Amino acid sequence: MKKNEINELLKDLAEDADIDDVVKGNETLSKLFEKDLTIDDVKNFLDSNEDGKKYLQQYGDTRVTDGIKSWQKNNLQKLIDDAVSKTNPQETPEQKMIRELQEKFEQSEKQRTQETLRNKALKVATEKKLPGDLIDYLIGQDEETTLKNLDNFNDIYSKTISQAIEEKLKGGYKPPSGDPTPVDESKMTDDEWFAAHQEK
């Protein structure tokens, strides 16, 4: 029986009509309800009928989707965790301790190297009469880089001072005017007398 035949059969029924009576009154429908369906009837319907095939496809898709979701829920996180563990294996306590000691040793070596470079840079800066306040900015990763930085700074520093002196002298040197006021050395303390004679 086709759907349009069932629709035709049911279209004139009142809202409160008993459908059982209509089914029993129709020969095709009454045979469906009298007959006990076997598994072969169901298989035949699902294999040969278009509606049956559609239902079977939808049912299969739903079951497969549900199966995948269930598998993901139960297994996927474990597989991810296992893969992460293989690429980043967990450290044993001994491995962790060795790694931490190695990091401390490397940090200590780095600090020792920096201190050695700083001392060398201070010595060179003192010899070249460079300001010691800037030493930390001139220290490189090794002695060669540090010395190069100091040489570059020395060149720039010397040029800057020379330019400043030239700028000052452009207007010409003007010595202080008038004679210096004589100082009565007899009224000076020993420290003042010594300081005055050091300047001369």
mmCIF file with all atom_site columns, C-alpha atoms in Angstrom:
data_model
loop_
_atom_site.group_PDB
_atom_site.id
_atom_site.type_symbol
_atom_site.label_atom_id
_atom_site.label_alt_id
_atom_site.label_comp_id
_atom_site.label_asym_id
_atom_site.label_entity_id
_atom_site.label_seq_id
_atom_site.pdbx_PDB_ins_code
_atom_site.Cartn_x
_atom_site.Cartn_y
_atom_site.Cartn_z
_atom_site.occupancy
_atom_site.B_iso_or_equiv
_atom_site.pdbx_formal_charge
_atom_site.auth_seq_id
_atom_site.auth_comp_id
_atom_site.auth_asym_id
_atom_site.auth_atom_id
_atom_site.pdbx_PDB_model_num
ATOM 1   C CA . MET A 1 1   ? 0.000   0.000   0.000  1.00 0.00 ? 1   MET A CA 1
ATOM 2   C CA . LYS A 1 2   ? 1.283   3.457   -0.879 1.00 0.00 ? 2   LYS A CA 1
ATOM 3   C CA . LYS A 1 3   ? 1.298   6.535   1.313  1.00 0.00 ? 3   LYS A CA 1
ATOM 4   C CA . ASN A 1 4   ? -1.134  8.384   -0.925 1.00 0.00 ? 4   ASN A CA 1
ATOM 5   C CA . GLU A 1 5   ? -3.557  5.456   -0.610 1.00 0.00 ? 5   GLU A CA 1
ATOM 6   C CA . ILE A 1 6   ? -3.381  5.695   3.185  1.00 0.00 ? 6   ILE A CA 1
ATOM 7   C CA . ASN A 1 7   ? -3.839  9.469   3.010  1.00 0.00 ? 7   ASN A CA 1
ATOM 8   C CA . GLU A 1 8   ? -6.872  8.992   0.764  1.00 0.00 ? 8   GLU A CA 1
ATOM 9   C CA . LEU A 1 9   ? -8.290  6.489   3.231  1.00 0.00 ? 9   LEU A CA 1
ATOM 10  C CA . LEU A 1 10  ? -7.802  8.780   6.219  1.00 0.00 ? 10  LEU A CA 1
ATOM 11  C CA . LYS A 1 11  ? -8.750  12.137  4.670  1.00 0.00 ? 11  LYS A CA 1
ATOM 12  C CA . ASP A 1 12  ? -12.490 11.857  5.271  1.00 0.00 ? 12  ASP A CA 1
ATOM 13  C CA . LEU A 1 13  ? -12.205 10.624  8.843  1.00 0.00 ? 13  LEU A CA 1
ATOM 14  C CA . ALA A 1 14  ? -13.536 12.771  11.638 1.00 0.00 ? 14  ALA A CA 1
ATOM 15  C CA . GLU A 1 15  ? -11.115 13.918  14.326 1.00 0.00 ? 15  GLU A CA 1
ATOM 16  C CA . ASP A 1 16  ? -12.612 11.580  16.910 1.00 0.00 ? 16  ASP A CA 1
ATOM 17  C CA . ALA A 1 17  ? -13.035 8.568   14.560 1.00 0.00 ? 17  ALA A CA 1
ATOM 18  C CA . ASP A 1 18  ? -11.619 5.207   15.632 1.00 0.00 ? 18  ASP A CA 1
ATOM 19  C CA . ILE A 1 19  ? -8.744  4.353   13.300 1.00 0.00 ? 19  ILE A CA 1
ATOM 20  C CA . ASP A 1 20  ? -8.819  0.688   14.293 1.00 0.00 ? 20  ASP A CA 1
ATOM 21  C CA . ASP A 1 21  ? -12.224 0.318   12.609 1.00 0.00 ? 21  ASP A CA 1
ATOM 22  C CA . VAL A 1 22  ? -10.912 1.963   9.434  1.00 0.00 ? 22  VAL A CA 1
ATOM 23  C CA . VAL A 1 23  ? -7.875  -0.332  9.369  1.00 0.00 ? 23  VAL A CA 1
ATOM 24  C CA . LYS A 1 24  ? -9.979  -3.436  9.904  1.00 0.00 ? 24  LYS A CA 1
ATOM 25  C CA . GLY A 1 25  ? -12.334 -2.247  7.158  1.00 0.00 ? 25  GLY A CA 1
ATOM 26  C CA . ASN A 1 26  ? -9.534  -1.984  4.616  1.00 0.00 ? 26  ASN A CA 1
ATOM 27  C CA . GLU A 1 27  ? -8.496  -5.310  3.136  1.00 0.00 ? 27  GLU A CA 1
ATOM 28  C CA . THR A 1 28  ? -4.817  -4.462  2.558  1.00 0.00 ? 28  THR A CA 1
ATOM 29  C CA . LEU A 1 29  ? -4.279  -2.906  5.978  1.00 0.00 ? 29  LEU A CA 1
ATOM 30  C CA . SER A 1 30  ? -6.127  -5.625  7.831  1.00 0.00 ? 30  SER A CA 1
ATOM 31  C CA . LYS A 1 31  ? -3.878  -8.247  6.212  1.00 0.00 ? 31  LYS A CA 1
ATOM 32  C CA . LEU A 1 32  ? -0.800  -6.416  7.517  1.00 0.00 ? 32  LEU A CA 1
ATOM 33  C CA . PHE A 1 33  ? -2.086  -6.605  11.053 1.00 0.00 ? 33  PHE A CA 1
ATOM 34  C CA . GLU A 1 34  ? -3.246  -10.190 10.824 1.00 0.00 ? 34  GLU A CA 1
ATOM 35  C CA . LYS A 1 35  ? 0.041   -11.440 9.483  1.00 0.00 ? 35  LYS A CA 1
ATOM 36  C CA . ASP A 1 36  ? 2.961   -12.019 11.865 1.00 0.00 ? 36  ASP A CA 1
ATOM 37  C CA . LEU A 1 37  ? 6.078   -10.492 10.371 1.00 0.00 ? 37  LEU A CA 1
ATOM 38  C CA . THR A 1 38  ? 9.155   -12.690 10.154 1.00 0.00 ? 38  THR A CA 1
ATOM 39  C CA . ILE A 1 39  ? 12.756  -11.523 10.132 1.00 0.00 ? 39  ILE A CA 1
ATOM 40  C CA . ASP A 1 40  ? 12.856  -12.346 6.423  1.00 0.00 ? 40  ASP A CA 1
ATOM 41  C CA . ASP A 1 41  ? 9.894   -10.007 5.802  1.00 0.00 ? 41  ASP A CA 1
ATOM 42  C CA . VAL A 1 42  ? 11.722  -7.201  7.592  1.00 0.00 ? 42  VAL A CA 1
ATOM 43  C CA . LYS A 1 43  ? 14.974  -7.874  5.673  1.00 0.00 ? 43  LYS A CA 1
ATOM 44  C CA . ASN A 1 44  ? 13.096  -8.006  2.401  1.00 0.00 ? 44  ASN A CA 1
ATOM 45  C CA . PHE A 1 45  ? 11.398  -4.679  3.210  1.00 0.00 ? 45  PHE A CA 1
ATOM 46  C CA . LEU A 1 46  ? 14.703  -3.018  4.136  1.00 0.00 ? 46  LEU A CA 1
ATOM 47  C CA . ASP A 1 47  ? 16.483  -4.372  1.045  1.00 0.00 ? 47  ASP A CA 1
ATOM 48  C CA . SER A 1 48  ? 13.824  -3.761  -1.605 1.00 0.00 ? 48  SER A CA 1
ATOM 49  C CA . ASN A 1 49  ? 11.682  -0.820  -0.455 1.00 0.00 ? 49  ASN A CA 1
ATOM 50  C CA . GLU A 1 50  ? 13.049  2.750   -0.995 1.00 0.00 ? 50  GLU A CA 1
ATOM 51  C CA . ASP A 1 51  ? 11.648  3.960   2.342  1.00 0.00 ? 51  ASP A CA 1
ATOM 52  C CA . GLY A 1 52  ? 13.154  0.910   4.011  1.00 0.00 ? 52  GLY A CA 1
ATOM 53  C CA . LYS A 1 53  ? 16.541  1.610   2.423  1.00 0.00 ? 53  LYS A CA 1
ATOM 54  C CA . LYS A 1 54  ? 16.410  5.252   3.556  1.00 0.00 ? 54  LYS A CA 1
ATOM 55  C CA . TYR A 1 55  ? 15.489  4.210   7.085  1.00 0.00 ? 55  TYR A CA 1
ATOM 56  C CA . LEU A 1 56  ? 18.279  1.639   7.183  1.00 0.00 ? 56  LEU A CA 1
ATOM 57  C CA . GLN A 1 57  ? 20.828  4.219   5.932  1.00 0.00 ? 57  GLN A CA 1
ATOM 58  C CA . GLN A 1 58  ? 19.734  6.792   8.542  1.00 0.00 ? 58  GLN A CA 1
ATOM 59  C CA . TYR A 1 59  ? 19.761  4.161   11.269 1.00 0.00 ? 59  TYR A CA 1
ATOM 60  C CA . GLY A 1 60  ? 23.241  2.985   10.225 1.00 0.00 ? 60  GLY A CA 1
ATOM 61  C CA . ASP A 1 61  ? 24.584  6.563   10.095 1.00 0.00 ? 61  ASP A CA 1
ATOM 62  C CA . THR A 1 62  ? 23.191  7.268   13.556 1.00 0.00 ? 62  THR A CA 1
ATOM 63  C CA . ARG A 1 63  ? 24.693  4.098   15.003 1.00 0.00 ? 63  ARG A CA 1
ATOM 64  C CA . VAL A 1 64  ? 28.087  4.760   13.410 1.00 0.00 ? 64  VAL A CA 1
ATOM 65  C CA . THR A 1 65  ? 28.093  8.375   14.631 1.00 0.00 ? 65  THR A CA 1
ATOM 66  C CA . ASP A 1 66  ? 27.123  7.259   18.131 1.00 0.00 ? 66  ASP A CA 1
ATOM 67  C CA . GLY A 1 67  ? 29.824  4.597   18.035 1.00 0.00 ? 67  GLY A CA 1
ATOM 68  C CA . ILE A 1 68  ? 32.496  7.118   17.004 1.00 0.00 ? 68  ILE A CA 1
ATOM 69  C CA . LYS A 1 69  ? 31.434  9.556   19.731 1.00 0.00 ? 69  LYS A CA 1
ATOM 70  C CA . SER A 1 70  ? 31.495  6.785   22.321 1.00 0.00 ? 70  SER A CA 1
ATOM 71  C CA . TRP A 1 71  ? 34.938  5.605   21.161 1.00 0.00 ? 71  TRP A CA 1
ATOM 72  C CA . GLN A 1 72  ? 36.300  9.162   21.257 1.00 0.00 ? 72  GLN A CA 1
ATOM 73  C CA . LYS A 1 73  ? 34.892  9.692   24.732 1.00 0.00 ? 73  LYS A CA 1
ATOM 74  C CA . ASN A 1 74  ? 36.433  6.470   26.038 1.00 0.00 ? 74  ASN A CA 1
ATOM 75  C CA . ASN A 1 75  ? 39.734  6.271   24.108 1.00 0.00 ? 75  ASN A CA 1
ATOM 76  C CA . LEU A 1 76  ? 40.813  9.480   22.372 1.00 0.00 ? 76  LEU A CA 1
ATOM 77  C CA . GLN A 1 77  ? 42.174  11.311  25.435 1.00 0.00 ? 77  GLN A CA 1
ATOM 78  C CA . LYS A 1 78  ? 44.269  8.285   26.393 1.00 0.00 ? 78  LYS A CA 1
ATOM 79  C CA . LEU A 1 79  ? 45.754  8.114   22.881 1.00 0.00 ? 79  LEU A CA 1
ATOM 80  C CA . ILE A 1 80  ? 46.566  11.850  23.006 1.00 0.00 ? 80  ILE A CA 1
ATOM 81  C CA . ASP A 1 81  ? 48.164  11.480  26.452 1.00 0.00 ? 81  ASP A CA 1
ATOM 82  C CA . ASP A 1 82  ? 50.230  8.510   25.243 1.00 0.00 ? 82  ASP A CA 1
ATOM 83  C CA . ALA A 1 83  ? 51.439  10.416  22.166 1.00 0.00 ? 83  ALA A CA 1
ATOM 84  C CA . VAL A 1 84  ? 52.391  13.441  24.298 1.00 0.00 ? 84  VAL A CA 1
ATOM 85  C CA . SER A 1 85  ? 54.237  11.169  26.750 1.00 0.00 ? 85  SER A CA 1
ATOM 86  C CA . LYS A 1 86  ? 56.234  9.599   23.914 1.00 0.00 ? 86  LYS A CA 1
ATOM 87  C CA . THR A 1 87  ? 57.330  12.966  22.529 1.00 0.00 ? 87  THR A CA 1
ATOM 88  C CA . ASN A 1 88  ? 57.873  14.492  26.000 1.00 0.00 ? 88  ASN A CA 1
ATOM 89  C CA . PRO A 1 89  ? 58.655  11.628  28.347 1.00 0.00 ? 89  PRO A CA 1
ATOM 90  C CA . GLN A 1 90  ? 58.159  12.232  32.042 1.00 0.00 ? 90  GLN A CA 1
ATOM 91  C CA . GLU A 1 91  ? 61.359  12.813  33.967 1.00 0.00 ? 91  GLU A CA 1
ATOM 92  C CA . THR A 1 92  ? 62.291  10.492  36.744 1.00 0.00 ? 92  THR A CA 1
ATOM 93  C CA . PRO A 1 93  ? 63.253  12.220  40.016 1.00 0.00 ? 93  PRO A CA 1
ATOM 94  C CA . GLU A 1 94  ? 66.914  11.484  39.264 1.00 0.00 ? 94  GLU A CA 1
ATOM 95  C CA . GLN A 1 95  ? 66.656  12.953  35.763 1.00 0.00 ? 95  GLN A CA 1
ATOM 96  C CA . LYS A 1 96  ? 64.934  16.040  37.139 1.00 0.00 ? 96  LYS A CA 1
ATOM 97  C CA . MET A 1 97  ? 67.668  16.507  39.761 1.00 0.00 ? 97  MET A CA 1
ATOM 98  C CA . ILE A 1 98  ? 70.424  16.108  37.136 1.00 0.00 ? 98  ILE A CA 1
ATOM 99  C CA . ARG A 1 99  ? 68.700  18.599  34.814 1.00 0.00 ? 99  ARG A CA 1
ATOM 100 C CA . GLU A 1 100 ? 68.305  21.155  37.636 1.00 0.00 ? 100 GLU A CA 1
ATOM 101 C CA . LEU A 1 101 ? 71.952  20.735  38.690 1.00 0.00 ? 101 LEU A CA 1
ATOM 102 C CA . GLN A 1 102 ? 73.075  21.167  35.092 1.00 0.00 ? 102 GLN A CA 1
ATOM 103 C CA . GLU A 1 103 ? 70.985  24.349  34.753 1.00 0.00 ? 103 GLU A CA 1
ATOM 104 C CA . LYS A 1 104 ? 72.491  25.720  37.995 1.00 0.00 ? 104 LYS A CA 1
ATOM 105 C CA . PHE A 1 105 ? 76.000  24.878  36.803 1.00 0.00 ? 105 PHE A CA 1
ATOM 106 C CA . GLU A 1 106 ? 75.423  26.590  33.444 1.00 0.00 ? 106 GLU A CA 1
ATOM 107 C CA . GLN A 1 107 ? 73.989  29.650  35.201 1.00 0.00 ? 107 GLN A CA 1
ATOM 108 C CA . SER A 1 108 ? 77.001  29.751  37.540 1.00 0.00 ? 108 SER A CA 1
ATOM 109 C CA . GLU A 1 109 ? 79.414  29.479  34.589 1.00 0.00 ? 109 GLU A CA 1
ATOM 110 C CA . LYS A 1 110 ? 77.577  32.282  32.823 1.00 0.00 ? 110 LYS A CA 1
ATOM 111 C CA . GLN A 1 111 ? 77.790  34.522  35.904 1.00 0.00 ? 111 GLN A CA 1
ATOM 112 C CA . ARG A 1 112 ? 81.502  33.728  36.325 1.00 0.00 ? 112 ARG A CA 1
ATOM 113 C CA . THR A 1 113 ? 82.172  34.575  32.673 1.00 0.00 ? 113 THR A CA 1
ATOM 114 C CA . GLN A 1 114 ? 80.227  37.843  33.001 1.00 0.00 ? 114 GLN A CA 1
ATOM 115 C CA . GLU A 1 115 ? 82.206  38.778  36.120 1.00 0.00 ? 115 GLU A CA 1
ATOM 116 C CA . THR A 1 116 ? 85.519  38.042  34.386 1.00 0.00 ? 116 THR A CA 1
ATOM 117 C CA . LEU A 1 117 ? 84.466  40.134  31.381 1.00 0.00 ? 117 LEU A CA 1
ATOM 118 C CA . ARG A 1 118 ? 83.345  42.952  33.679 1.00 0.00 ? 118 ARG A CA 1
ATOM 119 C CA . ASN A 1 119 ? 86.682  43.012  35.495 1.00 0.00 ? 119 ASN A CA 1
ATOM 120 C CA . LYS A 1 120 ? 88.584  43.020  32.194 1.00 0.00 ? 120 LYS A CA 1
ATOM 121 C CA . ALA A 1 121 ? 86.362  45.812  30.852 1.00 0.00 ? 121 ALA A CA 1
ATOM 122 C CA . LEU A 1 122 ? 86.856  47.897  34.017 1.00 0.00 ? 122 LEU A CA 1
ATOM 123 C CA . LYS A 1 123 ? 90.636  47.512  33.746 1.00 0.00 ? 123 LYS A CA 1
ATOM 124 C CA . VAL A 1 124 ? 90.657  48.597  30.083 1.00 0.00 ? 124 VAL A CA 1
ATOM 125 C CA . ALA A 1 125 ? 88.247  51.464  30.804 1.00 0.00 ? 125 ALA A CA 1
ATOM 126 C CA . THR A 1 126 ? 90.469  52.695  33.632 1.00 0.00 ? 126 THR A CA 1
ATOM 127 C CA . GLU A 1 127 ? 93.548  52.591  31.359 1.00 0.00 ? 127 GLU A CA 1
ATOM 128 C CA . LYS A 1 128 ? 91.685  54.566  28.685 1.00 0.00 ? 128 LYS A CA 1
ATOM 129 C CA . LYS A 1 129 ? 90.180  56.921  31.276 1.00 0.00 ? 129 LYS A CA 1
ATOM 130 C CA . LEU A 1 130 ? 86.608  56.012  30.301 1.00 0.00 ? 130 LEU A CA 1
ATOM 131 C CA . PRO A 1 131 ? 83.702  56.400  32.738 1.00 0.00 ? 131 PRO A CA 1
ATOM 132 C CA . GLY A 1 132 ? 83.197  53.180  34.692 1.00 0.00 ? 132 GLY A CA 1
ATOM 133 C CA . ASP A 1 133 ? 79.432  53.722  35.042 1.00 0.00 ? 133 ASP A CA 1
ATOM 134 C CA . LEU A 1 134 ? 78.826  52.548  31.481 1.00 0.00 ? 134 LEU A CA 1
ATOM 135 C CA . ILE A 1 135 ? 80.832  49.319  31.651 1.00 0.00 ? 135 ILE A CA 1
ATOM 136 C CA . ASP A 1 136 ? 77.808  47.054  32.118 1.00 0.00 ? 136 ASP A CA 1
ATOM 137 C CA . TYR A 1 137 ? 76.370  48.326  28.831 1.00 0.00 ? 137 TYR A CA 1
ATOM 138 C CA . LEU A 1 138 ? 79.562  47.519  26.945 1.00 0.00 ? 138 LEU A CA 1
ATOM 139 C CA . ILE A 1 139 ? 80.061  43.917  28.075 1.00 0.00 ? 139 ILE A CA 1
ATOM 140 C CA . GLY A 1 140 ? 79.513  41.440  25.237 1.00 0.00 ? 140 GLY A CA 1
ATOM 141 C CA . GLN A 1 141 ? 79.190  37.675  25.163 1.00 0.00 ? 141 GLN A CA 1
ATOM 142 C CA . ASP A 1 142 ? 82.951  37.146  25.042 1.00 0.00 ? 142 ASP A CA 1
ATOM 143 C CA . GLU A 1 143 ? 86.206  39.056  25.586 1.00 0.00 ? 143 GLU A CA 1
ATOM 144 C CA . GLU A 1 144 ? 86.665  39.920  21.916 1.00 0.00 ? 144 GLU A CA 1
ATOM 145 C CA . THR A 1 145 ? 83.211  41.508  21.649 1.00 0.00 ? 145 THR A CA 1
ATOM 146 C CA . THR A 1 146 ? 83.685  43.353  24.944 1.00 0.00 ? 146 THR A CA 1
ATOM 147 C CA . LEU A 1 147 ? 87.040  44.842  23.872 1.00 0.00 ? 147 LEU A CA 1
ATOM 148 C CA . LYS A 1 148 ? 85.567  45.846  20.514 1.00 0.00 ? 148 LYS A CA 1
ATOM 149 C CA . ASN A 1 149 ? 82.664  47.564  22.292 1.00 0.00 ? 149 ASN A CA 1
ATOM 150 C CA . LEU A 1 150 ? 85.129  49.430  24.529 1.00 0.00 ? 150 LEU A CA 1
ATOM 151 C CA . ASP A 1 151 ? 87.215  50.570  21.534 1.00 0.00 ? 151 ASP A CA 1
ATOM 152 C CA . ASN A 1 152 ? 84.110  51.803  19.715 1.00 0.00 ? 152 ASN A CA 1
ATOM 153 C CA . PHE A 1 153 ? 82.923  53.631  22.827 1.00 0.00 ? 153 PHE A CA 1
ATOM 154 C CA . ASN A 1 154 ? 86.397  55.139  23.356 1.00 0.00 ? 154 ASN A CA 1
ATOM 155 C CA . ASP A 1 155 ? 86.396  56.509  19.785 1.00 0.00 ? 155 ASP A CA 1
ATOM 156 C CA . ILE A 1 156 ? 82.928  58.034  20.190 1.00 0.00 ? 156 ILE A CA 1
ATOM 157 C CA . TYR A 1 157 ? 83.720  59.360  23.670 1.00 0.00 ? 157 TYR A CA 1
ATOM 158 C CA . SER A 1 158 ? 87.005  60.972  22.530 1.00 0.00 ? 158 SER A CA 1
ATOM 159 C CA . LYS A 1 159 ? 85.357  62.601  19.503 1.00 0.00 ? 159 LYS A CA 1
ATOM 160 C CA . THR A 1 160 ? 82.521  63.935  21.652 1.00 0.00 ? 160 THR A CA 1
ATOM 161 C CA . ILE A 1 161 ? 84.932  65.475  24.187 1.00 0.00 ? 161 ILE A CA 1
ATOM 162 C CA . SER A 1 162 ? 87.107  66.957  21.401 1.00 0.00 ? 162 SER A CA 1
ATOM 163 C CA . GLN A 1 163 ? 84.050  68.501  19.768 1.00 0.00 ? 163 GLN A CA 1
ATOM 164 C CA . ALA A 1 164 ? 82.912  69.952  23.097 1.00 0.00 ? 164 ALA A CA 1
ATOM 165 C CA . ILE A 1 165 ? 86.367  71.476  23.701 1.00 0.00 ? 165 ILE A CA 1
ATOM 166 C CA . GLU A 1 166 ? 86.501  72.927  20.191 1.00 0.00 ? 166 GLU A CA 1
ATOM 167 C CA . GLU A 1 167 ? 83.055  74.391  20.659 1.00 0.00 ? 167 GLU A CA 1
ATOM 168 C CA . LYS A 1 168 ? 84.156  76.038  23.916 1.00 0.00 ? 168 LYS A CA 1
ATOM 169 C CA . LEU A 1 169 ? 87.330  77.436  22.374 1.00 0.00 ? 169 LEU A CA 1
ATOM 170 C CA . LYS A 1 170 ? 85.637  78.872  19.285 1.00 0.00 ? 170 LYS A CA 1
ATOM 171 C CA . GLY A 1 171 ? 84.803  82.035  21.171 1.00 0.00 ? 171 GLY A CA 1
ATOM 172 C CA . GLY A 1 172 ? 88.414  82.327  22.273 1.00 0.00 ? 172 GLY A CA 1
ATOM 173 C CA . TYR A 1 173 ? 89.903  81.780  25.717 1.00 0.00 ? 173 TYR A CA 1
ATOM 174 C CA . LYS A 1 174 ? 89.358  84.635  28.179 1.00 0.00 ? 174 LYS A CA 1
ATOM 175 C CA . PRO A 1 175 ? 91.459  84.432  31.332 1.00 0.00 ? 175 PRO A CA 1
ATOM 176 C CA . PRO A 1 176 ? 89.903  85.668  34.542 1.00 0.00 ? 176 PRO A CA 1
ATOM 177 C CA . SER A 1 177 ? 90.054  89.467  34.814 1.00 0.00 ? 177 SER A CA 1
ATOM 178 C CA . GLY A 1 178 ? 91.970  91.303  37.564 1.00 0.00 ? 178 GLY A CA 1
ATOM 179 C CA . ASP A 1 179 ? 94.627  90.114  39.912 1.00 0.00 ? 179 ASP A CA 1
ATOM 180 C CA . PRO A 1 180 ? 93.762  87.394  42.293 1.00 0.00 ? 180 PRO A CA 1
ATOM 181 C CA . THR A 1 181 ? 93.217  88.550  45.833 1.00 0.00 ? 181 THR A CA 1
ATOM 182 C CA . PRO A 1 182 ? 96.302  87.805  47.898 1.00 0.00 ? 182 PRO A CA 1
ATOM 183 C CA . VAL A 1 183 ? 95.733  85.305  50.624 1.00 0.00 ? 183 VAL A CA 1
ATOM 184 C CA . ASP A 1 184 ? 97.259  85.658  54.020 1.00 0.00 ? 184 ASP A CA 1
ATOM 185 C CA . GLU A 1 185 ? 98.901  82.266  54.446 1.00 0.00 ? 185 GLU A CA 1
ATOM 186 C CA . SER A 1 186 ? 99.468  82.827  58.118 1.00 0.00 ? 186 SER A CA 1
ATOM 187 C CA . LYS A 1 187 ? 95.724  82.606  58.782 1.00 0.00 ? 187 LYS A CA 1
ATOM 188 C CA . MET A 1 188 ? 95.363  79.315  56.847 1.00 0.00 ? 188 MET A CA 1
ATOM 189 C CA . THR A 1 189 ? 94.992  75.927  58.463 1.00 0.00 ? 189 THR A CA 1
ATOM 190 C CA . ASP A 1 190 ? 97.552  73.321  57.575 1.00 0.00 ? 190 ASP A CA 1
ATOM 191 C CA . ASP A 1 191 ? 95.083  71.576  55.285 1.00 0.00 ? 191 ASP A CA 1
ATOM 192 C CA . GLU A 1 192 ? 94.183  74.803  53.454 1.00 0.00 ? 192 GLU A CA 1
ATOM 193 C CA . TRP A 1 193 ? 97.864  75.736  53.042 1.00 0.00 ? 193 TRP A CA 1
ATOM 194 C CA . PHE A 1 194 ? 98.689  72.278  51.727 1.00 0.00 ? 194 PHE A CA 1
ATOM 195 C CA . ALA A 1 195 ? 95.716  72.335  49.282 1.00 0.00 ? 195 ALA A CA 1
ATOM 196 C CA . ALA A 1 196 ? 96.706  75.799  47.960 1.00 0.00 ? 196 ALA A CA 1
ATOM 197 C CA . HIS A 1 197 ? 100.288 74.677  47.300 1.00 0.00 ? 197 HIS A CA 1
ATOM 198 C CA . GLN A 1 198 ? 99.135  71.436  45.650 1.00 0.00 ? 198 GLN A CA 1
ATOM 199 C CA . GLU A 1 199 ? 97.179  73.437  43.062 1.00 0.00 ? 199 GLU A CA 1
ATOM 200 C CA . LYS A 1 200 ? 100.312 75.508  42.217 1.00 0.00 ? 200 LYS A CA 1
#
